[in-house]
Short mmCIF file of C-alpha atoms and ligand atoms in Angstrom, two decimals:
data_model
loop_
_atom_site.label_atom_id
_atom_site.label_comp_id
_atom_site.label_asym_id
_atom_site.label_seq_id
_atom_site.Cartn_x
_atom_site.Cartn_y
_atom_site.Cartn_z
CA MET A 83 0.98 -10.47 -34.16
CA ASP A 84 -1.57 -8.44 -36.12
CA SER A 85 0.55 -5.59 -37.52
CA THR A 86 -2.49 -4.17 -39.35
CA LEU A 87 -4.16 -3.56 -35.98
CA ILE A 88 -1.07 -1.74 -34.75
CA SER A 89 -0.97 0.57 -37.79
CA ARG A 90 -4.73 1.18 -37.46
CA ALA A 91 -4.16 2.09 -33.80
CA ASP A 92 -1.34 4.47 -34.75
CA ALA A 93 -3.69 6.19 -37.21
CA VAL A 94 -6.55 6.90 -34.82
CA LEU A 95 -5.28 6.96 -31.21
CA LEU A 96 -3.58 9.94 -29.61
CA ASN A 97 0.09 9.18 -29.27
CA THR A 98 0.11 8.95 -25.46
CA TYR A 99 1.61 5.49 -24.81
CA ARG A 100 4.68 3.51 -25.81
CA ARG A 101 2.79 0.26 -26.31
CA GLN A 102 4.61 -3.02 -26.74
CA PRO A 103 3.95 -4.81 -30.06
CA VAL A 104 1.59 -7.48 -28.82
CA VAL A 105 -2.17 -7.94 -29.18
CA PHE A 106 -3.91 -9.80 -26.34
CA VAL A 107 -7.19 -11.56 -27.00
CA ARG A 108 -7.98 -13.58 -23.88
CA GLY A 109 -6.76 -14.68 -20.49
CA GLU A 110 -7.04 -17.37 -17.85
CA GLY A 111 -6.02 -16.78 -14.23
CA SER A 112 -2.49 -15.34 -14.15
CA CYS A 113 -1.94 -15.87 -17.90
CA LEU A 114 -2.73 -13.90 -21.05
CA PHE A 115 -2.87 -15.22 -24.62
CA ASP A 116 -2.00 -13.19 -27.72
CA ASP A 117 -3.65 -13.36 -31.14
CA ALA A 118 -1.25 -16.10 -32.23
CA GLY A 119 -2.26 -18.25 -29.23
CA ARG A 120 1.00 -17.67 -27.31
CA ARG A 121 0.78 -17.85 -23.52
CA TYR A 122 2.30 -15.19 -21.25
CA LEU A 123 2.60 -15.34 -17.49
CA ASP A 124 1.39 -11.92 -16.39
CA PHE A 125 3.41 -10.17 -13.66
CA VAL A 126 1.93 -6.79 -14.62
CA ALA A 127 -1.79 -7.56 -14.14
CA GLY A 128 -2.95 -4.46 -16.00
CA VAL A 129 -0.64 -2.39 -13.74
CA ALA A 130 -1.61 -3.85 -10.36
CA VAL A 131 -5.28 -3.93 -11.36
CA ASN A 132 -6.34 -7.52 -12.12
CA ALA A 133 -6.30 -8.68 -8.48
CA LEU A 134 -8.18 -11.90 -9.31
CA GLY A 135 -6.36 -12.39 -12.62
CA VAL A 136 -8.45 -12.82 -15.76
CA ASN A 137 -11.71 -14.65 -16.28
CA HIS A 138 -12.23 -15.38 -12.57
CA PRO A 139 -15.53 -17.34 -12.43
CA ALA A 140 -16.96 -15.53 -9.39
CA TRP A 141 -16.14 -12.08 -10.82
CA VAL A 142 -17.58 -12.94 -14.26
CA ARG A 143 -20.73 -14.36 -12.66
CA ALA A 144 -21.22 -11.35 -10.38
CA ILE A 145 -21.02 -8.64 -13.03
CA SER A 146 -22.95 -10.70 -15.61
CA ALA A 147 -25.84 -11.20 -13.18
CA GLN A 148 -25.77 -7.53 -12.15
CA ALA A 149 -25.68 -6.39 -15.81
CA ALA A 150 -28.79 -8.41 -16.50
CA GLU A 151 -30.61 -6.78 -13.56
CA LEU A 152 -29.62 -3.09 -13.34
CA HIS A 153 -26.29 -1.50 -14.20
CA HIS A 154 -26.42 2.27 -13.59
CA THR A 155 -28.72 4.82 -12.02
CA SER A 156 -26.47 7.86 -11.17
CA ASN A 157 -26.10 9.23 -7.67
CA LEU A 158 -29.53 10.85 -7.69
CA TYR A 159 -30.84 7.60 -6.15
CA TYR A 160 -29.88 4.78 -3.75
CA THR A 161 -28.71 1.33 -4.85
CA THR A 162 -27.73 -1.67 -2.70
CA PRO A 163 -24.30 -2.75 -4.06
CA MET A 164 -22.80 0.71 -3.45
CA VAL A 165 -23.95 0.76 0.16
CA GLU A 166 -22.73 -2.80 0.76
CA LEU A 167 -19.35 -1.95 -0.75
CA ALA A 168 -18.98 1.19 1.38
CA GLU A 169 -19.87 -0.83 4.49
CA ARG A 170 -17.26 -3.48 3.61
CA LEU A 171 -14.55 -0.90 2.94
CA VAL A 172 -15.28 0.89 6.22
CA THR A 173 -15.12 -2.38 8.17
CA LEU A 174 -11.95 -3.65 6.49
CA SER A 175 -10.05 -0.36 6.63
CA GLY A 176 -11.02 1.22 9.94
CA MET A 177 -11.93 4.42 8.09
CA ASP A 178 -15.35 6.11 8.59
CA ARG A 179 -16.88 6.98 5.21
CA VAL A 180 -16.43 6.50 1.46
CA PHE A 181 -16.69 8.66 -1.66
CA PHE A 182 -16.81 6.65 -4.90
CA CYS A 183 -15.25 7.66 -8.21
CA ASN A 184 -13.77 5.95 -11.28
CA SER A 185 -9.97 6.11 -11.17
CA GLY A 186 -6.93 6.73 -9.02
CA ALA A 187 -6.49 10.31 -10.16
CA GLU A 188 -10.10 11.05 -9.25
CA ALA A 189 -9.72 9.44 -5.84
CA ASN A 190 -6.78 11.79 -5.25
CA GLU A 191 -8.74 14.79 -6.57
CA ALA A 192 -11.43 14.05 -3.98
CA ALA A 193 -8.80 13.85 -1.23
CA LEU A 194 -7.14 17.11 -2.32
CA LYS A 195 -10.49 18.94 -2.46
CA ILE A 196 -11.48 17.61 0.97
CA ALA A 197 -8.09 18.73 2.33
CA ARG A 198 -8.50 22.26 0.95
CA LYS A 199 -12.00 22.64 2.34
CA TRP A 200 -11.02 21.16 5.70
CA GLY A 201 -8.10 23.60 5.92
CA LYS A 202 -10.26 26.63 5.27
CA VAL A 203 -13.07 25.54 7.58
CA MET A 204 -10.96 24.21 10.44
CA LYS A 205 -7.73 26.26 10.36
CA GLY A 206 -8.55 29.45 8.43
CA PRO A 207 -8.77 30.93 4.91
CA ARG A 208 -4.97 30.92 4.37
CA CYS A 209 -4.61 27.25 5.17
CA THR A 210 -4.27 25.91 1.61
CA ARG A 211 -0.76 24.42 1.31
CA ILE A 212 -0.49 20.74 0.39
CA ILE A 213 2.82 18.93 0.74
CA SER A 214 3.79 16.07 -1.56
CA LEU A 215 6.99 14.06 -1.80
CA SER A 216 9.72 13.77 -4.42
CA ARG A 217 9.38 10.75 -6.75
CA GLY A 218 5.68 10.56 -5.79
CA PHE A 219 2.97 9.81 -8.34
CA HIS A 220 -0.70 10.66 -7.88
CA GLY A 221 -2.22 10.71 -11.39
CA ARG A 222 -2.60 12.78 -14.53
CA THR A 223 -5.50 15.18 -13.95
CA LEU A 224 -4.34 18.74 -13.22
CA GLY A 225 -4.82 18.51 -9.44
CA ALA A 226 -3.27 15.06 -9.05
CA LEU A 227 -0.52 16.06 -11.49
CA SER A 228 0.27 19.12 -9.38
CA ALA A 229 1.04 16.75 -6.50
CA THR A 230 3.21 14.57 -8.78
CA ALA A 231 6.90 15.35 -8.57
CA ASN A 232 8.14 14.24 -12.00
CA PRO A 233 8.94 17.40 -14.07
CA HIS A 234 8.68 15.30 -17.24
CA TYR A 235 4.96 14.76 -16.54
CA CYS A 236 4.34 18.33 -15.31
CA GLU A 237 6.31 20.86 -17.35
CA PRO A 238 4.23 20.87 -20.55
CA PHE A 239 1.10 21.65 -18.54
CA THR A 240 2.08 24.52 -16.24
CA PRO A 241 0.72 26.56 -14.57
CA LEU A 242 -0.43 23.79 -12.26
CA VAL A 243 -2.69 24.02 -9.21
CA PRO A 244 -0.94 26.48 -6.87
CA ASP A 245 0.25 25.96 -3.31
CA ILE A 246 1.32 22.35 -3.65
CA GLU A 247 4.90 22.01 -2.47
CA GLN A 248 7.28 19.10 -3.04
CA ILE A 249 9.71 18.10 -0.36
CA SER A 250 12.34 15.40 -0.38
CA PHE A 251 11.23 11.83 0.35
CA HIS A 252 11.77 10.97 4.05
CA ASP A 253 13.05 14.45 5.01
CA LEU A 254 11.15 14.57 8.31
CA ALA A 255 12.92 17.75 9.47
CA THR A 256 11.68 19.77 6.46
CA LEU A 257 8.28 18.14 6.77
CA ASP A 258 8.16 19.28 10.39
CA ARG A 259 9.12 22.86 9.44
CA ARG A 260 6.64 23.17 6.56
CA MET A 261 3.66 21.74 8.45
CA ASP A 262 2.59 25.12 9.78
CA GLU A 263 -0.71 26.99 10.12
CA GLU A 264 -0.95 27.38 6.31
CA CYS A 265 -0.53 23.67 5.62
CA CYS A 266 -3.68 21.55 5.31
CA ALA A 267 -2.37 18.18 4.11
CA LEU A 268 0.46 15.83 3.27
CA ILE A 269 -0.10 13.46 0.34
CA MET A 270 2.22 10.47 -0.08
CA GLU A 271 2.26 6.80 -1.13
CA PRO A 272 3.14 4.24 1.59
CA ILE A 273 5.10 2.48 -1.17
CA GLN A 274 5.93 4.71 -4.13
CA GLY A 275 4.80 2.78 -7.20
CA GLU A 276 5.39 4.58 -10.48
CA GLY A 277 8.46 6.26 -8.94
CA GLY A 278 10.17 2.84 -8.72
CA VAL A 279 8.72 0.81 -5.80
CA TYR A 280 10.20 2.63 -2.79
CA PRO A 281 8.59 1.45 0.47
CA THR A 282 8.26 3.70 3.48
CA ASP A 283 9.37 2.00 6.67
CA PRO A 284 6.40 1.30 8.99
CA ARG A 285 8.11 3.32 11.76
CA CYS A 286 8.36 6.27 9.41
CA LEU A 287 4.61 5.96 8.68
CA GLN A 288 4.00 6.05 12.44
CA GLY A 289 6.20 9.17 12.63
CA ILE A 290 4.17 10.81 9.88
CA ARG A 291 0.94 10.00 11.74
CA SER A 292 2.25 11.62 14.96
CA LEU A 293 3.58 14.66 13.12
CA CYS A 294 0.28 15.21 11.31
CA ASP A 295 -1.59 14.92 14.63
CA GLU A 296 0.76 17.37 16.37
CA ARG A 297 0.64 19.90 13.55
CA ARG A 298 -3.04 19.42 12.76
CA VAL A 299 -2.42 18.45 9.15
CA LEU A 300 -4.44 15.84 7.23
CA TRP A 301 -2.50 12.79 6.11
CA ILE A 302 -3.53 11.52 2.67
CA ALA A 303 -2.10 8.00 2.22
CA ASP A 304 -2.44 7.34 -1.52
CA GLU A 305 -3.15 3.60 -1.53
CA VAL A 306 -4.28 3.55 -5.16
CA GLN A 307 -1.61 0.94 -5.92
CA THR A 308 -0.85 -0.55 -2.49
CA GLY A 309 -4.45 -0.93 -1.29
CA VAL A 310 -6.84 -3.90 -1.36
CA GLY A 311 -4.44 -6.71 -0.50
CA ARG A 312 -1.54 -5.89 -2.80
CA THR A 313 1.05 -5.79 0.02
CA GLY A 314 -0.31 -8.69 2.12
CA ARG A 315 -2.63 -6.61 4.33
CA TRP A 316 -5.93 -5.11 3.29
CA PHE A 317 -4.19 -1.73 3.22
CA ASP A 318 -0.47 -1.04 3.43
CA VAL A 319 -0.78 1.39 6.38
CA HIS A 320 -2.07 -1.58 8.41
CA HIS A 321 1.53 -2.91 8.46
CA ALA A 322 2.36 0.15 10.57
CA GLY A 323 -0.80 -0.05 12.66
CA VAL A 324 -1.82 3.51 11.79
CA LEU A 325 -4.65 5.08 9.79
CA PRO A 326 -4.52 8.18 7.59
CA ASP A 327 -7.26 10.82 7.43
CA LEU A 328 -7.85 10.18 3.74
CA MET A 329 -7.12 7.03 1.76
CA PRO A 330 -7.54 7.14 -2.04
CA LEU A 331 -8.01 3.70 -3.65
CA ALA A 332 -8.49 2.45 -7.20
CA LYS A 333 -6.26 0.03 -9.15
CA GLY A 334 -7.00 -3.39 -7.58
CA LEU A 335 -10.38 -2.45 -6.11
CA GLY A 336 -12.59 -3.53 -9.02
CA GLY A 337 -10.33 -6.34 -10.24
CA GLY A 338 -10.27 -4.63 -13.64
CA PHE A 339 -13.65 -2.92 -13.56
CA PRO A 340 -12.93 0.85 -13.35
CA ILE A 341 -13.72 2.10 -9.86
CA GLY A 342 -11.99 4.40 -7.39
CA ALA A 343 -12.82 5.40 -3.85
CA CYS A 344 -11.65 7.97 -1.35
CA LEU A 345 -11.95 6.70 2.23
CA ALA A 346 -12.17 9.37 4.92
CA ARG A 347 -11.92 9.40 8.69
CA GLY A 348 -12.72 11.80 11.52
CA GLU A 349 -13.12 15.48 10.58
CA ALA A 350 -12.06 14.71 7.01
CA ALA A 351 -15.20 12.56 6.70
CA THR A 352 -17.49 15.44 7.64
CA VAL A 353 -16.45 18.49 5.58
CA LEU A 354 -18.09 17.79 2.22
CA GLN A 355 -21.73 18.79 1.89
CA PRO A 356 -24.25 18.10 -0.93
CA GLY A 357 -23.06 19.86 -4.09
CA ASP A 358 -19.39 20.10 -3.07
CA HIS A 359 -18.22 17.15 -5.14
CA GLY A 360 -19.61 14.35 -7.30
CA SER A 361 -19.29 12.02 -10.27
CA THR A 362 -21.91 10.73 -12.70
CA PHE A 363 -20.66 7.16 -13.10
CA ALA A 364 -19.33 6.71 -9.57
CA GLY A 365 -20.27 3.64 -7.57
CA ASN A 366 -22.57 2.25 -10.22
CA LEU A 367 -23.97 -1.22 -9.63
CA LEU A 368 -21.58 -3.05 -11.96
CA ALA A 369 -18.47 -1.42 -10.49
CA ALA A 370 -19.66 -1.94 -6.92
CA ARG A 371 -20.54 -5.59 -7.61
CA ALA A 372 -17.10 -6.18 -9.18
CA ALA A 373 -15.36 -4.66 -6.14
CA LEU A 374 -17.53 -6.58 -3.66
CA THR A 375 -16.52 -9.79 -5.43
CA VAL A 376 -12.82 -8.89 -5.24
CA LEU A 377 -13.10 -8.32 -1.47
CA GLU A 378 -15.11 -11.51 -1.01
CA ILE A 379 -12.62 -13.70 -2.90
CA ILE A 380 -9.57 -12.19 -1.15
CA GLU A 381 -11.20 -13.17 2.14
CA ARG A 382 -12.66 -16.54 1.07
CA ASP A 383 -9.42 -17.78 -0.53
CA HIS A 384 -7.11 -16.37 2.19
CA LEU A 385 -5.27 -14.35 -0.45
CA LEU A 386 -3.62 -11.96 2.04
CA GLU A 387 -1.61 -14.86 3.49
CA GLN A 388 -0.87 -16.14 -0.01
CA VAL A 389 0.28 -12.69 -1.19
CA SER A 390 2.71 -12.43 1.76
CA ARG A 391 4.06 -15.94 1.23
CA VAL A 392 4.44 -15.78 -2.56
CA GLY A 393 5.86 -12.24 -2.37
CA GLU A 394 8.48 -13.41 0.15
CA LEU A 395 9.36 -16.35 -2.11
CA ILE A 396 9.83 -14.08 -5.15
CA ARG A 397 11.97 -11.59 -3.20
CA SER A 398 14.17 -14.32 -1.73
CA ARG A 399 14.76 -15.83 -5.21
CA LEU A 400 15.46 -12.46 -6.83
CA GLN A 401 18.01 -11.71 -4.10
CA GLN A 402 20.06 -14.65 -5.38
CA GLU A 403 20.28 -13.18 -8.89
CA PRO A 404 23.71 -11.62 -9.50
CA LEU A 405 22.32 -9.25 -12.17
CA LEU A 406 19.69 -7.79 -9.81
CA THR A 407 20.22 -5.42 -6.87
CA ASN A 408 18.05 -3.69 -4.25
CA VAL A 409 15.21 -6.19 -4.18
CA ARG A 410 12.45 -4.38 -2.30
CA GLY A 411 8.71 -4.09 -1.66
CA ARG A 412 5.99 -5.72 0.39
CA GLY A 413 3.69 -8.58 -0.59
CA LEU A 414 3.20 -8.72 -4.36
CA MET A 415 4.47 -5.20 -5.01
CA ILE A 416 8.10 -5.82 -5.81
CA GLY A 417 10.86 -3.69 -7.29
CA THR A 418 14.44 -4.51 -8.17
CA ASP A 419 17.24 -2.78 -10.08
CA CYS A 420 19.05 -4.25 -13.08
CA ALA A 421 22.78 -4.07 -12.39
CA ARG A 422 23.45 -3.40 -16.09
CA GLY A 423 20.84 -0.62 -16.34
CA ASP A 424 19.02 -2.55 -19.09
CA ALA A 425 15.57 -2.88 -17.51
CA ARG A 426 13.74 -1.99 -20.72
CA ASN A 427 15.65 -4.66 -22.68
CA VAL A 428 14.93 -7.17 -19.94
CA VAL A 429 11.20 -6.37 -20.29
CA THR A 430 11.38 -7.06 -24.04
CA ARG A 431 13.33 -10.30 -23.68
CA ALA A 432 11.06 -11.52 -20.90
CA ARG A 433 8.01 -10.86 -23.07
CA GLU A 434 9.58 -12.75 -25.98
CA GLN A 435 10.08 -15.67 -23.60
CA GLY A 436 6.52 -15.56 -22.23
CA LEU A 437 6.65 -13.32 -19.13
CA LEU A 438 5.16 -9.85 -18.76
CA VAL A 439 7.01 -7.48 -16.41
CA ASN A 440 7.16 -3.70 -16.28
CA ALA A 441 10.08 -1.24 -16.13
CA THR A 442 9.53 2.03 -14.21
CA SER A 443 12.91 3.35 -15.50
CA ASP A 444 16.06 2.11 -17.27
CA GLN A 445 17.13 0.64 -13.91
CA THR A 446 14.03 -0.66 -12.22
CA ILE A 447 11.81 -3.66 -12.88
CA ARG A 448 8.42 -3.75 -11.16
CA LEU A 449 6.51 -6.97 -10.48
CA VAL A 450 2.82 -6.60 -9.57
CA PRO A 451 1.23 -9.97 -10.47
CA PRO A 452 -2.40 -10.90 -9.70
CA LEU A 453 -3.03 -11.66 -6.01
CA ILE A 454 -4.04 -15.20 -7.02
CA LEU A 455 -0.50 -16.00 -8.24
CA THR A 456 0.58 -19.44 -6.98
CA GLU A 457 4.06 -20.47 -5.81
CA ALA A 458 4.45 -22.67 -8.91
CA GLU A 459 3.59 -19.71 -11.19
CA ALA A 460 5.98 -17.48 -9.23
CA LEU A 461 8.83 -19.95 -9.73
CA GLU A 462 8.00 -20.34 -13.43
CA GLY A 463 8.09 -16.55 -13.84
CA ILE A 464 11.42 -16.25 -12.04
CA GLU A 465 12.95 -18.90 -14.34
CA ILE A 466 11.88 -16.89 -17.39
CA LEU A 467 13.15 -13.67 -15.84
CA ARG A 468 16.49 -15.32 -15.13
CA GLY A 469 16.79 -16.20 -18.82
CA ALA A 470 15.85 -12.65 -19.83
CA LEU A 471 18.43 -11.13 -17.48
CA ALA A 472 21.18 -13.27 -19.00
CA GLY A 473 20.61 -11.92 -22.53
CA PRO A 474 22.91 -9.42 -24.26
CA ALA A 475 23.31 -6.15 -22.31
CA SER A 476 22.04 -3.92 -25.13
C1 PLP B 8 -1.85 4.56 -10.76
C2 PLP B 8 -1.80 5.52 -9.63
C3 PLP B 8 -2.57 6.68 -9.64
C4 PLP B 8 -3.42 7.11 -10.81
O1 PLP B 8 -4.44 6.22 -11.07
P1 PLP B 8 -5.31 6.34 -12.43
O2 PLP B 8 -6.40 5.33 -12.25
O3 PLP B 8 -4.38 6.04 -13.55
O4 PLP B 8 -5.82 7.73 -12.49
C5 PLP B 8 -2.54 7.47 -8.50
N1 PLP B 8 -1.79 7.16 -7.44
C6 PLP B 8 -1.03 6.04 -7.40
C7 PLP B 8 -0.24 5.72 -6.18
C8 PLP B 8 -1.00 5.19 -8.50
O5 PLP B 8 -0.23 4.09 -8.48
#
């Protein structure tokens, strides 16, 4: 490991991350290689981003060819890849229209702004309240942060955006009471990701859809992490057979090329007018081409079926581990708790033995491997994890 690089990084980068002491230089499929040539099986995938793994030939070819032709024009003009991508997303999701942006936080900002404008236009000037859920995570910009429950992330930056209220996860009675004439939207993740991989039961998602319809409140289903095949369907809400009014996407969409999108349906797809919102980089040809390739390969290689099958295999194996409890998730978005509360040590030991996993807390391990992960790679990863779990408790 290049310790000079790490000290150079410490000298010039803002101190915003607790990085692990490893320098990656290349990758192949579901594996990364460090600067000493060591191979790591990657069950983090750039935090649920590298849907097609690393160095996927179709993805490399697509963005290389696009880069050689035309890469960016701004949204003052029309370009083909953006329109094709919007058409594909509309068809695959069942939503009506798309706004492009560059990250998950921005996709949520678009949804929150649409919700506020919709409330004022459709329900009246006092209709500004947005409800979010405890343990939820929606990003780091001030608006998205204001909808994020974790006081650790929020407190240094108050005052936040007003009139965003947190209620307890799954407390449908309170939700019902607070969805009044002054409430324009509910924002929530179908499976909470950063909060520790807590899935919402499909029946509960159906309940939320009915409640939002009854109370005339927009439902923002933040699928930034769950969307684009991660849970074995194109979008996680499809497991419940319901659609939200707004669906922010990002992480897996570009397969590692930064792109976000906010999908909108019905009235929510009609409220923004020219000048209301925008982004300079959004939907540029390279990003759109990368995302089109991700969608194409998921379909061509039947990855949704593979994600369901391999995810089920991983969960069934983890359930047999005595040092793990509460194995949960859908598809290749998997969480489990370490019985000894040593998740961060398990992450370190796994890395030392050639497996990358992520801890969302001292208890919880999160597995979000590339969607291309094979059964053989899954079993190899579980073997390494088993070894890491068996290490000393502290
Ligand atoms: C990661 C994440 C975000 C934030 O995405 P960024 O691209 O980091 O801004 C928002 N919502 C959910 C559900 C996420 O998992």
